[in-house]
Coordinates of C-alpha atoms in Angstrom, one line a residue:
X24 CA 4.6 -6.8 -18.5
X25 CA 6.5 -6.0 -15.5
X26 CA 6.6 -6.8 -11.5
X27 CA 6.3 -3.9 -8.7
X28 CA 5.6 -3.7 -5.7
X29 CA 1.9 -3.2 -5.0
X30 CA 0.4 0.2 -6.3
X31 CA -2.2 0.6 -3.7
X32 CA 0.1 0.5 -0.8
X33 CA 2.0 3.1 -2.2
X34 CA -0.8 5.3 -2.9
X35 CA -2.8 4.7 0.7
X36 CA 1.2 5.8 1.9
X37 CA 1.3 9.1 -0.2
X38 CA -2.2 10.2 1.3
X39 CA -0.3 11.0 4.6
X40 CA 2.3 13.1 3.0
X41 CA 0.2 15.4 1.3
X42 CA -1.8 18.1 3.9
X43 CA -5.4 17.5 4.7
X44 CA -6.2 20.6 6.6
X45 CA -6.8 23.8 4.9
X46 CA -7.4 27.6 6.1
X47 CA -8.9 30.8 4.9
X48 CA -6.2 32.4 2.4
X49 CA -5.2 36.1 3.4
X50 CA -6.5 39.5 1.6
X51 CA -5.0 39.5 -1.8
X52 CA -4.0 35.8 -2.5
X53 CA -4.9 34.3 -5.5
X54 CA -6.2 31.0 -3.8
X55 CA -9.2 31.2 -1.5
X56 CA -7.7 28.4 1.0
X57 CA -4.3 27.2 1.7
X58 CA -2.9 24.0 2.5
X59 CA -1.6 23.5 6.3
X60 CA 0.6 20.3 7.6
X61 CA -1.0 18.8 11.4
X62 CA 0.8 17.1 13.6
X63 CA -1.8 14.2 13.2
X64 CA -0.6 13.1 9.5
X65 CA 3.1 12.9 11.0
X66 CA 2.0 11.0 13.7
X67 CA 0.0 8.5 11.2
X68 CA 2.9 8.1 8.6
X69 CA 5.4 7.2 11.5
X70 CA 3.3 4.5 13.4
X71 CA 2.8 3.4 9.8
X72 CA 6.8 2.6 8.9
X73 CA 7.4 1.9 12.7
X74 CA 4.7 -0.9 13.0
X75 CA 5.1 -1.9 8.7
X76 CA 9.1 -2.5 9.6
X77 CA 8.1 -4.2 12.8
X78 CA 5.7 -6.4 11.0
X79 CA 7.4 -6.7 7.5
X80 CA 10.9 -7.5 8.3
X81 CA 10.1 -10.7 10.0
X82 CA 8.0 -12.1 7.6
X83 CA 10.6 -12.3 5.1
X84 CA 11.8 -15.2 7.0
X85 CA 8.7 -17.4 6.6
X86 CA 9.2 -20.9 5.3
X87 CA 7.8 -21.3 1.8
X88 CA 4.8 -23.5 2.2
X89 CA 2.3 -23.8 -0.5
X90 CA -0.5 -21.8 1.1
X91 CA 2.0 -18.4 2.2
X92 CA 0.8 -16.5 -1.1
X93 CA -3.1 -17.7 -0.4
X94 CA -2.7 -16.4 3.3
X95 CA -1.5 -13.1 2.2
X96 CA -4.3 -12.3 -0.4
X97 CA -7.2 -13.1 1.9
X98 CA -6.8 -10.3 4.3
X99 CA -5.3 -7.8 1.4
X100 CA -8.8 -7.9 0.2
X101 CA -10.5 -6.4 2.8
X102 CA -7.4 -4.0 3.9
X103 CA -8.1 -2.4 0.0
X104 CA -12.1 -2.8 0.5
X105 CA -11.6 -0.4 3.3
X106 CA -9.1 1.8 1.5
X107 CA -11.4 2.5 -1.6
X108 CA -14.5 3.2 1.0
X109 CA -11.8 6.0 2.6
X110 CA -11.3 7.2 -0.6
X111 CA -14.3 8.1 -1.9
X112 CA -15.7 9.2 2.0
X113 CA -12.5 11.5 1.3
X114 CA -13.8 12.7 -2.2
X115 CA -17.5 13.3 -1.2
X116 CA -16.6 15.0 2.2
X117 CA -15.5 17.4 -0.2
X118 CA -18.4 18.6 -1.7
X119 CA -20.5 18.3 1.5
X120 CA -18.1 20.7 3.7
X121 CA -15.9 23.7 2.7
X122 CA -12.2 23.0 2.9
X123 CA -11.4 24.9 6.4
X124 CA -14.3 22.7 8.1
X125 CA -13.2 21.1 11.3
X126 CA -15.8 18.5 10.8
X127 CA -15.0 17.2 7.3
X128 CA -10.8 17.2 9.0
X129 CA -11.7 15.0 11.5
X130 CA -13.9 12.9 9.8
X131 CA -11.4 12.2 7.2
X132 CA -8.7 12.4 10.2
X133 CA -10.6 9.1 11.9
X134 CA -11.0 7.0 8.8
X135 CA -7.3 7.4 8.0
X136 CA -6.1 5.6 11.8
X137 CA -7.8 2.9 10.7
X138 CA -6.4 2.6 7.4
X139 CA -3.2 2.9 9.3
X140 CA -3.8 -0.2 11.3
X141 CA -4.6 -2.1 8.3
X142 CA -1.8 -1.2 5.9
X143 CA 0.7 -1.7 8.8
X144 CA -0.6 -5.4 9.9
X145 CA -1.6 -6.8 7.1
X146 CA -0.3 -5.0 3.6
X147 CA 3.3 -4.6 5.4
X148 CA 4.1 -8.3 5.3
X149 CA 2.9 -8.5 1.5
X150 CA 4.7 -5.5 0.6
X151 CA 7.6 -6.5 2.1
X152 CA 7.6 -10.4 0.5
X153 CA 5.5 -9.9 -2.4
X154 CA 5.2 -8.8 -6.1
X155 CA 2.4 -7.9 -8.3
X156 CA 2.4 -8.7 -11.6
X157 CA 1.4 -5.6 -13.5
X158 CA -0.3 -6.5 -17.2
X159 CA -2.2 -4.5 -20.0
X160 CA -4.8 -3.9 -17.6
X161 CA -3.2 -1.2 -16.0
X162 CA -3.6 1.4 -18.8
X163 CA -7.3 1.1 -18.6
X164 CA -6.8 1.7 -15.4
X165 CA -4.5 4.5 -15.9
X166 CA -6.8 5.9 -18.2
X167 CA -9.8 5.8 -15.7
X168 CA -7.9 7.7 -13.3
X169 CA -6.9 10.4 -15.2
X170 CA -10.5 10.7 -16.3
X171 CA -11.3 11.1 -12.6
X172 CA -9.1 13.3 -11.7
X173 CA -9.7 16.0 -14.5
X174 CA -13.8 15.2 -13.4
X175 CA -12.8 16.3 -9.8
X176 CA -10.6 19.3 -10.8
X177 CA -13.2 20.2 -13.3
X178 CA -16.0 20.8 -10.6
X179 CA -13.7 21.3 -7.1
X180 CA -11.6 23.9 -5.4
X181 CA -8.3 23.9 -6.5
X182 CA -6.8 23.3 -3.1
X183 CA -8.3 19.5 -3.3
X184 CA -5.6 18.8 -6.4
X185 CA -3.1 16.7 -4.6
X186 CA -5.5 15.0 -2.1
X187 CA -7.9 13.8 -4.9
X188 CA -4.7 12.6 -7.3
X189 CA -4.1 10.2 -4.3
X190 CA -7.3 9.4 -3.2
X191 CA -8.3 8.4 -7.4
X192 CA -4.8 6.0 -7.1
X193 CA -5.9 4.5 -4.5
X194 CA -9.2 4.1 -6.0
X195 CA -8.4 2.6 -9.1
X196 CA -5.3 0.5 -7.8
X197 CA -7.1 -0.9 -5.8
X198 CA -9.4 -2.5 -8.0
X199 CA -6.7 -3.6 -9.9
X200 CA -4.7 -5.1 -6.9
X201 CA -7.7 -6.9 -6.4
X202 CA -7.8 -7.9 -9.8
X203 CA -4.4 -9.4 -9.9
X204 CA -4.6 -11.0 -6.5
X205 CA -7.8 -12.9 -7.8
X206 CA -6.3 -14.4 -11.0
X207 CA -2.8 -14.9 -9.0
X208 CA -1.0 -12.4 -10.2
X209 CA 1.1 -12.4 -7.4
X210 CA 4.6 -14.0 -6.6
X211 CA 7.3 -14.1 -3.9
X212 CA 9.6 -11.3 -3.4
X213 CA 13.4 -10.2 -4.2
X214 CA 12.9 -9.8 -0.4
X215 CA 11.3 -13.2 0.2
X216 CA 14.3 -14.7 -1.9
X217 CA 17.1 -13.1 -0.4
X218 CA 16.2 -14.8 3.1
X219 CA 15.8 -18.6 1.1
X220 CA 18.3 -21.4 2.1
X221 CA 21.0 -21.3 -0.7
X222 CA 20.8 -23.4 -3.6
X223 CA 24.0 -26.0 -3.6
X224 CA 26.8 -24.8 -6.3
X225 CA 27.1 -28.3 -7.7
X226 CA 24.3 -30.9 -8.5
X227 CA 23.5 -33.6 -6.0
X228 CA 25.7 -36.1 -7.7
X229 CA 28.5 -34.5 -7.4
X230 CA 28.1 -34.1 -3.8
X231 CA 30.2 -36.9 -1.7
X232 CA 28.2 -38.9 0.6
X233 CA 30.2 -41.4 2.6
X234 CA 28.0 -44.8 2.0
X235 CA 27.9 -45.7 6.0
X236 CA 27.3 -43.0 9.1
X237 CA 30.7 -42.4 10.7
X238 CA 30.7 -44.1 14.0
X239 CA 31.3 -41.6 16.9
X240 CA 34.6 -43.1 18.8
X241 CA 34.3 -42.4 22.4
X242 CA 37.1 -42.7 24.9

């Protein structure tokens, strides 16, 4: 159907944008809690570019060898294990604690710094030198999390909206990332390509070749 870059990343990225610490609402609001930005989340995102670019930008250059693809995938698996096991500690935390809980904040808090180290060691480099191939399955998949996410709105605070839209992408993606990167849906990117030795204009016989080295004439 089409390449992209790879969903999960994206969504794991979005998490940090979105605020994770809530307060009491005031007398006379019509929401019980309201959403509040930390420092933390900031701090997160930027060590994620920072260290992603610092990571990702060099690995455009690597040489094509036949096992590059098969070296990325193996780590990607566990870097999206770990970011589906955040997700749903995210999701149940919810029901456990009451949104303004310092407890449930730095719980979540903790298990996103690693996420952090993951996504900006390992996915970086496959973001920045990889494409997914995206095919039917992702409409199931779709499907599944719009499913979730009216389950979780259905039976949650209203305040958890944009968290839980993130936290069921990153679910769902990343079971179909995995998906993909099993039956090798996954190919070198515009990225990758730019940084490739050019191809010659002409074809190779067309190309002069003097028939004997040129002796080096010394004086």
């Amino acid at each position: 159907m089409f390449l992209s870059f790879p969903f999960f990343t994206i969504a794991a990225l979005e998490q940090f944008i979105v605020p994770n610490k809530f307060s009491i609402a005031p007398e006379g609001s019509k929401e019980k809690f309201i959403q509040e930005y930390s420092w933390h989340q900031f701090v997160l995102l930027a060590l994620t570019i920072a260290v992603g670019f610092a990571r990702g930008v060099p690995a455009t250059d690597a040489p094509d060898e036949p096992q590059r693809l098969s070296n990325v995938k193996k780590p990607m698996y566990f870097v999206i294990g770990y970011g589906i096991l955040q997700a749903i500690l995210g999701i149940s935390l919810t029901f456990l604690y009451s949104p303004d809980s310092e407890t449930r904040y730095l719980i979540t808090t903790v298990s996103q710094i690693l996420l952090v180290m993951l996504l900006s060691y390992y996915a970086a480099p496959m973001f920045f030198t990889c494409t997914m191939w995206y095919t039917w399955i992702i409409f199931p998949a779709i499907i599944c999390m719009i499913g979730g996410c009216k389950a979780l709105f259905a039976h949650q605070l209203d305040c958890y909206k944009t968290l839980f839209i993130f936290w069921i992408m990153m679910i769902f993606f990343g079971l179909l990332d995995m998906y993909l990167m099993a039956v090798n849906h996954i190919y070198d990117g515009c990225f990758h390509f730019q940084h490739r030795a050019p191809t010659p204009r002409y074809p190779e016989w067309l190309m002069y070749r003097p028939p004997h080295p040129i002796p080096t004439v010394r004086y």
